[in-house]
Coordinates of C-alpha atoms in Angstrom, one line a residue:
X8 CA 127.3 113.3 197.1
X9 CA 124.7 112.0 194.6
X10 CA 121.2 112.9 194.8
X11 CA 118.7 110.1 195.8
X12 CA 115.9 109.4 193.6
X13 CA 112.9 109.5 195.3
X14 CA 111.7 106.1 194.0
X15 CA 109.1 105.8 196.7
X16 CA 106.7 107.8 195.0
X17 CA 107.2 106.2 191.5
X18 CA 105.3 103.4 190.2
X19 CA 104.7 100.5 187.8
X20 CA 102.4 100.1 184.6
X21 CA 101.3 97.1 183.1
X22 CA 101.4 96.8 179.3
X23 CA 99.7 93.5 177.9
X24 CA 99.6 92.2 174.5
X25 CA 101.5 88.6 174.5
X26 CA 99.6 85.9 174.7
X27 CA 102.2 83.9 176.9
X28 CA 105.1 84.9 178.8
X29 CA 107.3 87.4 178.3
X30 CA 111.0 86.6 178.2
X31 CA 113.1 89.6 177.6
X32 CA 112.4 93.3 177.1
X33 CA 115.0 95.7 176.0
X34 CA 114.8 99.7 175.0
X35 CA 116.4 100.9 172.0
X36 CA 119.3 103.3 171.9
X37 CA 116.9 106.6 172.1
X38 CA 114.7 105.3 174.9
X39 CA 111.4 105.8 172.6
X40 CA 110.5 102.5 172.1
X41 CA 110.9 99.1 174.4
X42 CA 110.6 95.5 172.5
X43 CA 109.6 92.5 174.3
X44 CA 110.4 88.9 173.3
X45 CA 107.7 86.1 174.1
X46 CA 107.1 82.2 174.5
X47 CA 104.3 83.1 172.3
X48 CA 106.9 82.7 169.2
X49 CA 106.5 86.9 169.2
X50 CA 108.3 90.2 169.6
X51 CA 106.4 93.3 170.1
X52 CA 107.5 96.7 169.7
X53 CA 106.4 99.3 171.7
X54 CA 106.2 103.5 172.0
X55 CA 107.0 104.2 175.7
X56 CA 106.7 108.2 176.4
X57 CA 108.5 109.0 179.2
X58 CA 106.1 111.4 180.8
X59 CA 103.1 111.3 178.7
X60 CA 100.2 109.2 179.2
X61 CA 98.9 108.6 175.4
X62 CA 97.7 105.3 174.8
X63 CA 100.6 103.1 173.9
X64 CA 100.6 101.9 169.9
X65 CA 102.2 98.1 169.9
X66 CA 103.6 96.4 166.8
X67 CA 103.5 92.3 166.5
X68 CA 106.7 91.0 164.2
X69 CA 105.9 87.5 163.3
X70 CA 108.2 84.4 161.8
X71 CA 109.8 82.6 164.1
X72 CA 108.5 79.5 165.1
X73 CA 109.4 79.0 168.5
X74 CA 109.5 81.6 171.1
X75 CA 111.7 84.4 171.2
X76 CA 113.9 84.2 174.4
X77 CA 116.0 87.2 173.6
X78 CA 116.1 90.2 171.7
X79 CA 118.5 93.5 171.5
X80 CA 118.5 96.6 169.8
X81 CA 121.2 98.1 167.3
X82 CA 123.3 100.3 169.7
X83 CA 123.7 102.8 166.9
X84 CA 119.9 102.5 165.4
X85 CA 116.7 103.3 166.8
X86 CA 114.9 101.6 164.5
X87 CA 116.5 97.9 163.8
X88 CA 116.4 95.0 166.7
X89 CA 118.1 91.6 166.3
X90 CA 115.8 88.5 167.8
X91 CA 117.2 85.3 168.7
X92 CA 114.6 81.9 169.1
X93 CA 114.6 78.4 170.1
X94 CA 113.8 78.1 166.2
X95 CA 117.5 78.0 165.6
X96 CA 117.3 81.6 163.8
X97 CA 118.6 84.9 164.5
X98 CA 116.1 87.5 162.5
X99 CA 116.8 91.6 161.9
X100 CA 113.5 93.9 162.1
X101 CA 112.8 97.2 161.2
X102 CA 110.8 98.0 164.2
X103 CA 109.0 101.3 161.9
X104 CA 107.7 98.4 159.4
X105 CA 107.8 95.3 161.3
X106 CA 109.6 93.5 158.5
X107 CA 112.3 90.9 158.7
X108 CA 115.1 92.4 157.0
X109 CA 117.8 89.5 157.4
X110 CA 117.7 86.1 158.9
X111 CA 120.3 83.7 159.7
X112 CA 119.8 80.2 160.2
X113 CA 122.5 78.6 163.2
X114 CA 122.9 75.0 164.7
X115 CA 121.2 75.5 167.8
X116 CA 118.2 76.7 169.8
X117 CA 119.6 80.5 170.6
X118 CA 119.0 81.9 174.0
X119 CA 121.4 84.9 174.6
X120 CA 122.4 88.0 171.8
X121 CA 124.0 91.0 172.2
X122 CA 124.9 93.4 169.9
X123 CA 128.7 95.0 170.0
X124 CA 128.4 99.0 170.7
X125 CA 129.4 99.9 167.0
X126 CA 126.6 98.2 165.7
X127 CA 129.2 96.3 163.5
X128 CA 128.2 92.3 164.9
X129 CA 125.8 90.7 166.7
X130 CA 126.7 87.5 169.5
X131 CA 124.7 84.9 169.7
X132 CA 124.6 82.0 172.7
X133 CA 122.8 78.5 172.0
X134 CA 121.6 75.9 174.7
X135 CA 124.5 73.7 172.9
X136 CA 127.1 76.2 174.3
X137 CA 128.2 77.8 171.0
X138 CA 129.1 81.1 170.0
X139 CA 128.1 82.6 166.9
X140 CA 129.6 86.0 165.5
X141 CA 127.3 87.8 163.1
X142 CA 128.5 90.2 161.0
X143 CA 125.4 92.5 160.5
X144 CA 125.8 94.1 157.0
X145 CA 125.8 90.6 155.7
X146 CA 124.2 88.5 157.8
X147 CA 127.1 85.7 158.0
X148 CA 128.8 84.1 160.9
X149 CA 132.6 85.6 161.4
X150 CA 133.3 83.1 164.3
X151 CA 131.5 80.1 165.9
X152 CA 132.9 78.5 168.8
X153 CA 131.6 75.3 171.0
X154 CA 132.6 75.6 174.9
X155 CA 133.3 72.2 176.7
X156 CA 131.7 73.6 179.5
X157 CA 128.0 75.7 180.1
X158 CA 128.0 79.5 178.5
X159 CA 125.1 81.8 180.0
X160 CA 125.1 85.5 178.6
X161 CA 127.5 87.2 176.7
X162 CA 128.8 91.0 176.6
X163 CA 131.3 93.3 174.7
X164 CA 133.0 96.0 176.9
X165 CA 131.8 99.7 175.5
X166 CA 135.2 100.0 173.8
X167 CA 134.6 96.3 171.9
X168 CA 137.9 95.3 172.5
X169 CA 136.8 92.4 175.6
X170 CA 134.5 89.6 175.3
X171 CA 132.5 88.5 178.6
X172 CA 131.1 84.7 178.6
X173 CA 129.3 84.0 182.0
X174 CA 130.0 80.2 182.9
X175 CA 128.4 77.5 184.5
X176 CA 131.6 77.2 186.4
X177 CA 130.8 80.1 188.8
X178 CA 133.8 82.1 186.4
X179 CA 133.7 84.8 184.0
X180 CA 135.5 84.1 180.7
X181 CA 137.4 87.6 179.4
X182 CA 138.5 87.2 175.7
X183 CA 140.1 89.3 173.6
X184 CA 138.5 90.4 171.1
X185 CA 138.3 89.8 167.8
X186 CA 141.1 87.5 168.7
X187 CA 138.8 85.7 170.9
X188 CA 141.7 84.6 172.4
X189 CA 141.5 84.2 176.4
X190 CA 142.9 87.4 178.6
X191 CA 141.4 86.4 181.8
X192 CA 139.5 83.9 184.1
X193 CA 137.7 85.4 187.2
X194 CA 136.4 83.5 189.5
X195 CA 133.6 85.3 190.3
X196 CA 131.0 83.0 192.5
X197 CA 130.9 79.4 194.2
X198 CA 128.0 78.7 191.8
X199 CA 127.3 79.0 188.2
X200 CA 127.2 82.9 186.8
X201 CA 123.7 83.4 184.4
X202 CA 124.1 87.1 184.1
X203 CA 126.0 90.3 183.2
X204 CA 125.3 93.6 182.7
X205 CA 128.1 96.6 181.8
X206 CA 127.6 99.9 183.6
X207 CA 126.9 102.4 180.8
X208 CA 130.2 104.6 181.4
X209 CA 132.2 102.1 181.2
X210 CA 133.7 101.5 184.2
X211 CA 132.3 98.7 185.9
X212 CA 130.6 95.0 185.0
X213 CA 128.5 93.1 187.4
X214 CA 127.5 89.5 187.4
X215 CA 124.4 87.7 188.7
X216 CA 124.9 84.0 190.2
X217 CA 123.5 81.0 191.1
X218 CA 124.4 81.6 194.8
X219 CA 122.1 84.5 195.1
X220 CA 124.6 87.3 195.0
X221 CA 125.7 89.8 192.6
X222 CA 129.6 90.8 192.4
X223 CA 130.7 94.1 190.9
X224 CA 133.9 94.1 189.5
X225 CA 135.9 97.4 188.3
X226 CA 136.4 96.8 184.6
X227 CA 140.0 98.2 184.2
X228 CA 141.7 95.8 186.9
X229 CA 139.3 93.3 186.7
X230 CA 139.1 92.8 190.7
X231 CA 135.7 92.6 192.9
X232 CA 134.9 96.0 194.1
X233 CA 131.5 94.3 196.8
X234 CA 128.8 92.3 196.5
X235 CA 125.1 93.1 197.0
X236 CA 123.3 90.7 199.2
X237 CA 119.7 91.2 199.1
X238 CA 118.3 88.5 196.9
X239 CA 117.6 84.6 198.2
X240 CA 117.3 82.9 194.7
X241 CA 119.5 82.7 191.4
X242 CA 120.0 86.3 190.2
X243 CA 118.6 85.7 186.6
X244 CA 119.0 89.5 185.3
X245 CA 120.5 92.7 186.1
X246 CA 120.5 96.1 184.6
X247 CA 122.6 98.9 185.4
X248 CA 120.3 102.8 185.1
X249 CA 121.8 105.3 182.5
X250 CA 123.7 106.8 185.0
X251 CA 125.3 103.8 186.4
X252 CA 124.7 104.9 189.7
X253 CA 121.9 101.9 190.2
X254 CA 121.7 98.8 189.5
X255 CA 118.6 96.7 189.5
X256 CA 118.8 92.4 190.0
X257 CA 116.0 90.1 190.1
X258 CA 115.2 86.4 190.5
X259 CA 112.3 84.2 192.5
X260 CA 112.6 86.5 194.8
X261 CA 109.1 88.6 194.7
X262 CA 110.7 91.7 194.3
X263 CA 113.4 93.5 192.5
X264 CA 116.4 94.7 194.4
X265 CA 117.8 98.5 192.9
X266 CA 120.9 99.0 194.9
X267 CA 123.3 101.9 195.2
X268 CA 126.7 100.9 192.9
X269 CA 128.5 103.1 195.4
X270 CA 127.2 101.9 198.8
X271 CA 126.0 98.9 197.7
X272 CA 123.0 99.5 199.6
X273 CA 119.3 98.9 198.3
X274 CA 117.2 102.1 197.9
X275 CA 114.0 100.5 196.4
X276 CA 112.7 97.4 196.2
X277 CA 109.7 97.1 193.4
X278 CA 107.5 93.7 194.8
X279 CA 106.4 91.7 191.9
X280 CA 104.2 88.3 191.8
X281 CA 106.5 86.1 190.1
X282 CA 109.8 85.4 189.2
X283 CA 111.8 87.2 186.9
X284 CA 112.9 87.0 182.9
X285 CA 114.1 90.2 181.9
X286 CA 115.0 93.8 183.5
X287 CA 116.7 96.6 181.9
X288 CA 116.7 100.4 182.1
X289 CA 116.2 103.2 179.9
X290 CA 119.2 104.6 178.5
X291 CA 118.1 108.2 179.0
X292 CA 115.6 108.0 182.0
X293 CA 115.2 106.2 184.9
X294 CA 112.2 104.2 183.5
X295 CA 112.8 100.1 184.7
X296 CA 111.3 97.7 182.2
X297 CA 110.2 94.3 183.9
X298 CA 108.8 90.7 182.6
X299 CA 108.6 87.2 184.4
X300 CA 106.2 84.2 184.9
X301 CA 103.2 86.3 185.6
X302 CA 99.8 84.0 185.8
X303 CA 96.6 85.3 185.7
X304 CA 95.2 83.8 189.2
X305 CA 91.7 83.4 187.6
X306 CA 93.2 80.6 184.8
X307 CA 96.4 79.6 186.0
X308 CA 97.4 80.6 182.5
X309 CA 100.8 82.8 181.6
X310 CA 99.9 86.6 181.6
X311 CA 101.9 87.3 178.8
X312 CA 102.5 91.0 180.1
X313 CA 105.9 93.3 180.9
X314 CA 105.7 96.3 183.1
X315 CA 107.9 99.6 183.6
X316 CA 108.5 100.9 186.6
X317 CA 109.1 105.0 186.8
X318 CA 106.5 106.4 186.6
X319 CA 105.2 109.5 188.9
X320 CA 101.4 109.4 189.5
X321 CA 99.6 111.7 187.6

């Protein structure tokens, strides 16, 4: 019987240093530090302690030249983070210099990446619906493939063999990989799929939708284990915790649904003013990090702010 976490008593904090809104936040593999991605052409780096309450140090890394709608962190590195921008370039950062240590320059306005779990390439999704491999030590594309039909986000498996492409065409896309040859097409959703996340043990993937749901699929047999019901909008991003006991989905709803993988019952909901960008857990604690359209009432203006959910009050 698995504990609950009494997330009642937990609570938010705000962390502001964009200057327009935040797109994506992500932690790094130790769970030390959380980077966030903004419109504001920006990503930040930032030293999250899990319990203490020191006043956070934040790091600007500046090139690109449109704004940074996803980022990720080397699975294997604490210390390196790939960006990807509407500026058509993918950029490597040493988050303990805030140097860019390699740059690539691709076709088309980028808007998904993922890193594989060796830390060996890099994915990267444009609005044009092309794949780019990257390998990382040199910075080159290995593959790039065009789709005929709308790509959202993109995942290895933990093992690196499988490639996930979410579709416009409510399926999920399961290639081989390197091959990239096609193993599998599930029709997961009567709408298009925007998200997927891949439980940290391994076991399962789910998949955010269009139609408001999210599916949860068991990884080895590829079949639809439930759905979790509580959202009203397009999911636009899940998370699963470090455990992979929760797993956390948001949209324009004006909260964030954390659900029990098992029952597939919500235990929390977190309310929040806006839609959603961008939610993903700690990989060692159960620490949510959080970003969407915020506005500041008083200007109308973006908020340009993320916040992480976790904490007990002191």
């Amino acid at each position: 019987m698995e504990e609950m976490i009494p997330f009642k008593s937990l609570h938010s904090r705000e962390y502001q240093g964009h200057k327009k809104k935040v797109h994506s936040v992500a932690w790094n593999c130790t769970g030390t530090k959380l980077a966030s991605g903004s419109v504001d052409q920006t990503a930040r780096i930032w030293h999250i302690e899990a319990h203490g309450h020191s006043k956070v140090k934040d790091m600007e890394l500046k090139g690109h030249t449109d704004s940074v709608d996803q980022l990720c962190w080397d699975p294997k590195h604490s210390d390196l983070v790939a960006t990807a921008s509407g500026d058509k370039s993918v950029r490597l950062w040493d988050a303990r210099s805030g140097k860019c240590t390699q740059q690539a320059e691709l076709s088309g306005e980028n808007i998904n990446i993922t890193y594989k779990s060796d830390g060996t390439h890099i994915a990267v999704g444009n609005r044009d619906d092309e794949l780019t491999i990257l390998d990382v030590r040199k910075f080159k594309p290995l593959h790039r493939r065009k789709f005929n039909y709308e790509v959202n986000e993109i995942s290895w498996n933990i093992s690196g063999d499988l490639f996930f492409l979410t579709t416009g065409l409510g399926t999920v896309e399961v290639l081989s990989y390197p091959s990239l040859h096609r193993r599998d097409t599930l029709t997961a959703h009567t709408a298009g799929c925007y998200c997927i996340a891949i439980d940290p043990k391994g076991r399962y993937f789910a998949v955010g939708s269009a139609d408001s749901l999210v599916s949860l699929w068991d990884i080895s047999d590829m079949l639809c284990l439930r759905t979790f019901t509580k959202l009203e909008w397009p999911v636009r991003t899940i998370s699963f915790n470090y455990t992979g006991d929760y797993v956390a989905s948001a949209s324009e709803d004006l909260f964030i649904d954390i659900s029990n993988v098992q029952t597939g019952r919500t235990v929390h909901q977190i309310p929040c003013r806006a839609a959603m960008n961008s939610v993903e857990w700690n990989p060692k604690y159960n620490l949510l990090a959080y970003a969407g359209d915020d506005k500041n009432p008083k200007y109308n203006a973006d908020e340009g702010v993320f916040r992480i959910f976790g904490f007990e009050s002191s």
